[in-house]
Amino acid sequence: VPIATYRLQLTKEFGFVAAAALVPYLKQLGISHLYASPFLQARPGSTHGYDIVDHNRLSDDLGGEAGFAILSDALRDAGIGLILDFVPNHMGVGHADNAWWLDVLEWGEKSPHAASFDIDWHGLPYRAQPGVLLPILGRPYGDALQAGEITLKYDADAGSFAAWYFDNKLPINPRRYAEIIRTIVGAATAHDTTAGQALIGLAHEHRDPREPSYDAAPALKQRLAAIP
């Protein structure tokens, strides 16, 4: 049970190692627990740490695993506990660096991470299917599309498609890949090429609009990435 806490705001200039250097002083003050600001991987350049983009990694800016080990050892040797300022709904959304958010944009309510966000899926009455409205466009959708500000891009390494609006990535659900593939092969008049035939064959296998499932989608992406 914490008796006396001391809060430290960790930043790139004051990371794990710098905090470890203060531990003897905290011990002299009679501090029982260090109360640290968020130190999971936040958006690069974050000054507060609350805009987390990866909950499975310690912040690189603060010193990563190696730096945290130094702080942890210092606290243990001093008999001081550690409290992490962790707020589940504080995350960095938008852009292209939060894997949980991107998964939700790709799979909607079917994403296992959907419950991590407070989303009103039925807030768009003119849509037959649940969806989320993102206020990211700087002009009406049609104008932005006509101006070429919204582009479809293919990640050859990941075998995935996404629409991009400047630095905002909007992943395409893999159940639409077959349609996209057929359109691209047709536009490139590549039906008779080796790659074109392989792509059309892959699209034909996934012609069911209900497939692939969430669990089967990675295999589709791997096969797509393997086609030269």
Short mmCIF file of C-alpha atoms in Angstrom, two decimals:
data_model
loop_
_atom_site.label_atom_id
_atom_site.label_comp_id
_atom_site.label_asym_id
_atom_site.label_seq_id
_atom_site.Cartn_x
_atom_site.Cartn_y
_atom_site.Cartn_z
CA VAL A 1 0.00 0.00 0.00
CA PRO A 2 1.52 3.35 -1.04
CA ILE A 3 2.42 5.53 1.93
CA ALA A 4 4.06 8.46 0.13
CA THR A 5 4.31 8.94 -3.63
CA TYR A 6 6.45 11.21 -5.79
CA ARG A 7 5.35 11.86 -9.34
CA LEU A 8 7.85 12.19 -12.14
CA GLN A 9 6.98 13.44 -15.63
CA LEU A 10 9.18 11.42 -17.95
CA THR A 11 10.25 12.97 -21.25
CA LYS A 12 12.84 12.34 -23.93
CA GLU A 13 15.18 14.68 -22.04
CA PHE A 14 14.36 13.03 -18.68
CA GLY A 15 13.99 9.31 -19.25
CA PHE A 16 14.40 6.10 -17.26
CA VAL A 17 18.13 6.52 -16.55
CA ALA A 18 17.71 10.11 -15.34
CA ALA A 19 14.85 8.99 -13.10
CA ALA A 20 17.02 6.20 -11.69
CA ALA A 21 19.59 8.80 -10.61
CA LEU A 22 16.94 10.41 -8.39
CA VAL A 23 16.06 7.22 -6.54
CA PRO A 24 18.55 7.76 -3.64
CA TYR A 25 17.05 11.22 -3.08
CA LEU A 26 13.53 9.78 -3.09
CA LYS A 27 14.66 7.18 -0.56
CA GLN A 28 15.92 9.95 1.73
CA LEU A 29 12.55 11.70 1.46
CA GLY A 30 10.78 8.58 2.68
CA ILE A 31 8.98 7.94 -0.59
CA SER A 32 7.35 4.50 -0.74
CA HIS A 33 6.35 4.55 -4.44
CA LEU A 34 7.48 6.38 -7.54
CA TYR A 35 4.43 7.58 -9.49
CA ALA A 36 5.58 7.72 -13.12
CA SER A 37 3.90 9.39 -16.06
CA PRO A 38 2.93 7.02 -18.92
CA PHE A 39 5.97 5.23 -20.33
CA LEU A 40 4.53 2.86 -22.93
CA GLN A 41 5.38 3.61 -26.56
CA ALA A 42 3.78 6.95 -27.39
CA ARG A 43 3.70 8.84 -30.63
CA PRO A 44 7.25 10.00 -31.53
CA GLY A 45 7.99 13.40 -30.04
CA SER A 46 5.24 13.16 -27.40
CA THR A 47 5.84 15.52 -24.48
CA HIS A 48 3.44 13.80 -22.06
CA GLY A 49 3.22 10.12 -23.03
CA TYR A 50 -0.55 9.79 -23.02
CA ASP A 51 -0.84 9.44 -26.81
CA ILE A 52 0.15 5.76 -26.70
CA VAL A 53 0.40 3.89 -29.99
CA ASP A 54 1.83 0.56 -28.77
CA HIS A 55 0.80 -0.89 -25.42
CA ASN A 56 3.21 -3.81 -25.80
CA ARG A 57 6.43 -1.77 -25.83
CA LEU A 58 8.28 0.54 -23.47
CA SER A 59 8.98 4.00 -24.84
CA ASP A 60 12.04 4.22 -27.05
CA ASP A 61 12.30 7.94 -26.30
CA LEU A 62 12.55 7.21 -22.57
CA GLY A 63 15.23 4.54 -22.96
CA GLY A 64 13.41 1.37 -23.92
CA GLU A 65 13.89 -1.99 -22.19
CA ALA A 66 17.50 -1.30 -21.23
CA GLY A 67 16.73 2.04 -19.63
CA PHE A 68 13.71 0.69 -17.76
CA ALA A 69 15.84 -2.15 -16.37
CA ILE A 70 18.18 0.44 -14.84
CA LEU A 71 15.28 2.29 -13.22
CA SER A 72 13.65 -0.93 -12.06
CA ASP A 73 16.87 -2.18 -10.45
CA ALA A 74 17.40 1.14 -8.68
CA LEU A 75 13.87 1.13 -7.30
CA ARG A 76 14.12 -2.48 -6.17
CA ASP A 77 17.44 -1.88 -4.41
CA ALA A 78 15.93 1.12 -2.60
CA GLY A 79 12.76 -0.76 -1.66
CA ILE A 80 10.60 1.72 -3.58
CA GLY A 81 7.55 0.59 -5.53
CA LEU A 82 6.40 1.83 -8.92
CA ILE A 83 3.00 3.18 -9.95
CA LEU A 84 2.35 3.71 -13.64
CA ASP A 85 0.01 6.51 -14.69
CA PHE A 86 -2.02 4.43 -17.13
CA VAL A 87 -5.30 5.60 -18.63
CA PRO A 88 -6.73 2.99 -21.05
CA ASN A 89 -8.63 5.48 -23.18
CA HIS A 90 -5.62 7.74 -23.68
CA MET A 91 -4.27 6.70 -27.04
CA GLY A 92 -2.96 8.32 -30.16
CA VAL A 93 -5.45 7.76 -33.00
CA GLY A 94 -5.25 8.90 -36.58
CA HIS A 95 -2.09 8.85 -38.69
CA ALA A 96 -0.56 5.38 -39.17
CA ASP A 97 1.21 4.31 -35.99
CA ASN A 98 -1.38 2.75 -33.65
CA ALA A 99 -1.84 -0.92 -34.59
CA TRP A 100 -5.00 -1.29 -32.48
CA TRP A 101 -6.65 1.71 -34.14
CA LEU A 102 -5.66 0.57 -37.63
CA ASP A 103 -7.08 -2.88 -36.91
CA VAL A 104 -10.40 -1.31 -35.89
CA LEU A 105 -10.50 0.76 -39.06
CA GLU A 106 -9.81 -2.40 -41.07
CA TRP A 107 -12.29 -4.73 -39.37
CA GLY A 108 -14.79 -2.51 -37.59
CA GLU A 109 -16.73 -4.22 -34.82
CA LYS A 110 -15.11 -7.56 -35.74
CA SER A 111 -11.72 -6.31 -34.56
CA PRO A 112 -10.74 -7.71 -31.14
CA HIS A 113 -9.54 -4.19 -30.32
CA ALA A 114 -12.90 -2.54 -31.02
CA ALA A 115 -13.82 -2.72 -27.33
CA SER A 116 -10.76 -0.60 -26.51
CA PHE A 117 -12.37 2.43 -28.13
CA ASP A 118 -15.57 4.30 -27.31
CA ILE A 119 -17.16 4.22 -30.78
CA ASP A 120 -20.79 4.86 -31.66
CA TRP A 121 -21.02 2.32 -34.47
CA HIS A 122 -24.61 3.22 -35.27
CA GLY A 123 -24.20 6.98 -35.35
CA LEU A 124 -24.50 7.13 -39.15
CA PRO A 125 -28.22 6.61 -39.88
CA TYR A 126 -27.79 6.72 -43.65
CA ARG A 127 -25.52 3.64 -43.63
CA ALA A 128 -26.88 0.10 -43.79
CA GLN A 129 -23.81 -1.24 -41.94
CA PRO A 130 -22.20 0.03 -38.74
CA GLY A 131 -19.40 2.51 -39.28
CA VAL A 132 -17.34 5.28 -37.78
CA LEU A 133 -17.15 8.87 -39.02
CA LEU A 134 -13.64 10.39 -38.97
CA PRO A 135 -13.30 14.19 -39.07
CA ILE A 136 -10.04 14.23 -41.01
CA LEU A 137 -10.92 15.71 -44.41
CA GLY A 138 -10.07 19.32 -45.06
CA ARG A 139 -12.79 19.64 -47.69
CA PRO A 140 -15.91 17.70 -48.82
CA TYR A 141 -15.20 14.07 -49.68
CA GLY A 142 -15.91 14.43 -53.40
CA ASP A 143 -13.64 17.47 -53.69
CA ALA A 144 -10.83 15.74 -51.79
CA LEU A 145 -11.15 12.64 -53.97
CA GLN A 146 -11.19 14.62 -57.21
CA ALA A 147 -8.15 16.60 -56.06
CA GLY A 148 -6.21 13.38 -55.61
CA GLU A 149 -5.84 13.85 -51.87
CA ILE A 150 -7.25 10.38 -51.16
CA THR A 151 -5.14 7.66 -52.72
CA LEU A 152 -5.20 3.88 -52.75
CA LYS A 153 -1.81 2.39 -51.92
CA TYR A 154 -0.49 -1.16 -51.82
CA ASP A 155 2.09 -2.25 -49.24
CA ALA A 156 4.12 -4.87 -51.06
CA ASP A 157 5.84 -6.10 -47.89
CA ALA A 158 2.64 -6.52 -45.89
CA GLY A 159 0.44 -7.57 -48.84
CA SER A 160 -2.22 -5.06 -47.84
CA PHE A 161 -4.25 -2.21 -49.33
CA ALA A 162 -5.09 1.08 -47.66
CA ALA A 163 -6.55 4.42 -48.58
CA TRP A 164 -4.35 7.32 -47.51
CA TYR A 165 -5.33 10.88 -46.79
CA PHE A 166 -1.99 12.63 -46.38
CA ASP A 167 -0.49 10.95 -43.26
CA ASN A 168 -3.74 9.22 -42.24
CA LYS A 169 -3.87 5.54 -43.12
CA LEU A 170 -7.29 3.97 -43.67
CA PRO A 171 -6.86 0.18 -44.09
CA ILE A 172 -9.09 -1.62 -46.57
CA ASN A 173 -10.91 -4.67 -45.25
CA PRO A 174 -9.42 -7.85 -46.84
CA ARG A 175 -12.91 -8.89 -47.91
CA ARG A 176 -12.65 -6.18 -50.56
CA TYR A 177 -9.25 -7.34 -51.84
CA ALA A 178 -10.68 -9.63 -54.55
CA GLU A 179 -12.60 -6.73 -56.09
CA ILE A 180 -9.56 -4.47 -55.92
CA ILE A 181 -7.27 -7.10 -57.43
CA ARG A 182 -9.58 -7.77 -60.37
CA THR A 183 -9.89 -4.05 -61.05
CA ILE A 184 -6.13 -3.49 -60.93
CA VAL A 185 -5.29 -6.46 -63.15
CA GLY A 186 -7.93 -5.35 -65.65
CA ALA A 187 -6.72 -1.74 -65.67
CA ALA A 188 -3.16 -2.95 -66.26
CA THR A 189 -4.29 -5.41 -68.98
CA ALA A 190 -2.16 -7.98 -67.16
CA HIS A 191 -4.43 -11.01 -67.41
CA ASP A 192 -1.93 -12.90 -69.54
CA THR A 193 1.09 -12.25 -67.35
CA THR A 194 2.30 -14.72 -64.72
CA ALA A 195 1.65 -12.25 -61.91
CA GLY A 196 -1.73 -11.30 -63.32
CA GLN A 197 -2.87 -14.91 -63.51
CA ALA A 198 -1.69 -15.55 -59.95
CA LEU A 199 -3.55 -12.48 -58.73
CA ILE A 200 -6.76 -13.38 -60.53
CA GLY A 201 -6.52 -16.93 -59.14
CA LEU A 202 -6.13 -15.53 -55.62
CA ALA A 203 -9.08 -13.19 -56.13
CA HIS A 204 -11.20 -16.07 -57.42
CA GLU A 205 -10.45 -18.10 -54.29
CA HIS A 206 -11.73 -15.21 -52.18
CA ARG A 207 -14.73 -14.22 -54.30
CA ASP A 208 -17.09 -14.83 -51.36
CA PRO A 209 -17.70 -11.32 -49.91
CA ARG A 210 -17.90 -12.87 -46.43
CA GLU A 211 -14.33 -14.15 -46.63
CA PRO A 212 -11.63 -14.16 -45.43
CA SER A 213 -12.33 -14.29 -41.73
CA TYR A 214 -10.29 -12.18 -39.33
CA ASP A 215 -8.10 -15.18 -38.50
CA ALA A 216 -7.63 -16.15 -42.16
CA ALA A 217 -6.79 -12.66 -43.42
CA PRO A 218 -3.06 -12.79 -42.55
CA ALA A 219 -2.64 -15.84 -44.81
CA LEU A 220 -4.26 -13.97 -47.70
CA LYS A 221 -1.92 -11.02 -47.19
CA GLN A 222 1.10 -13.34 -47.07
CA ARG A 223 0.11 -15.01 -50.33
CA LEU A 224 -0.52 -11.62 -51.94
CA ALA A 225 2.88 -10.32 -50.80
CA ALA A 226 4.57 -13.42 -52.23
CA ILE A 227 3.37 -12.71 -55.79
CA PRO A 228 6.20 -10.83 -57.54
#
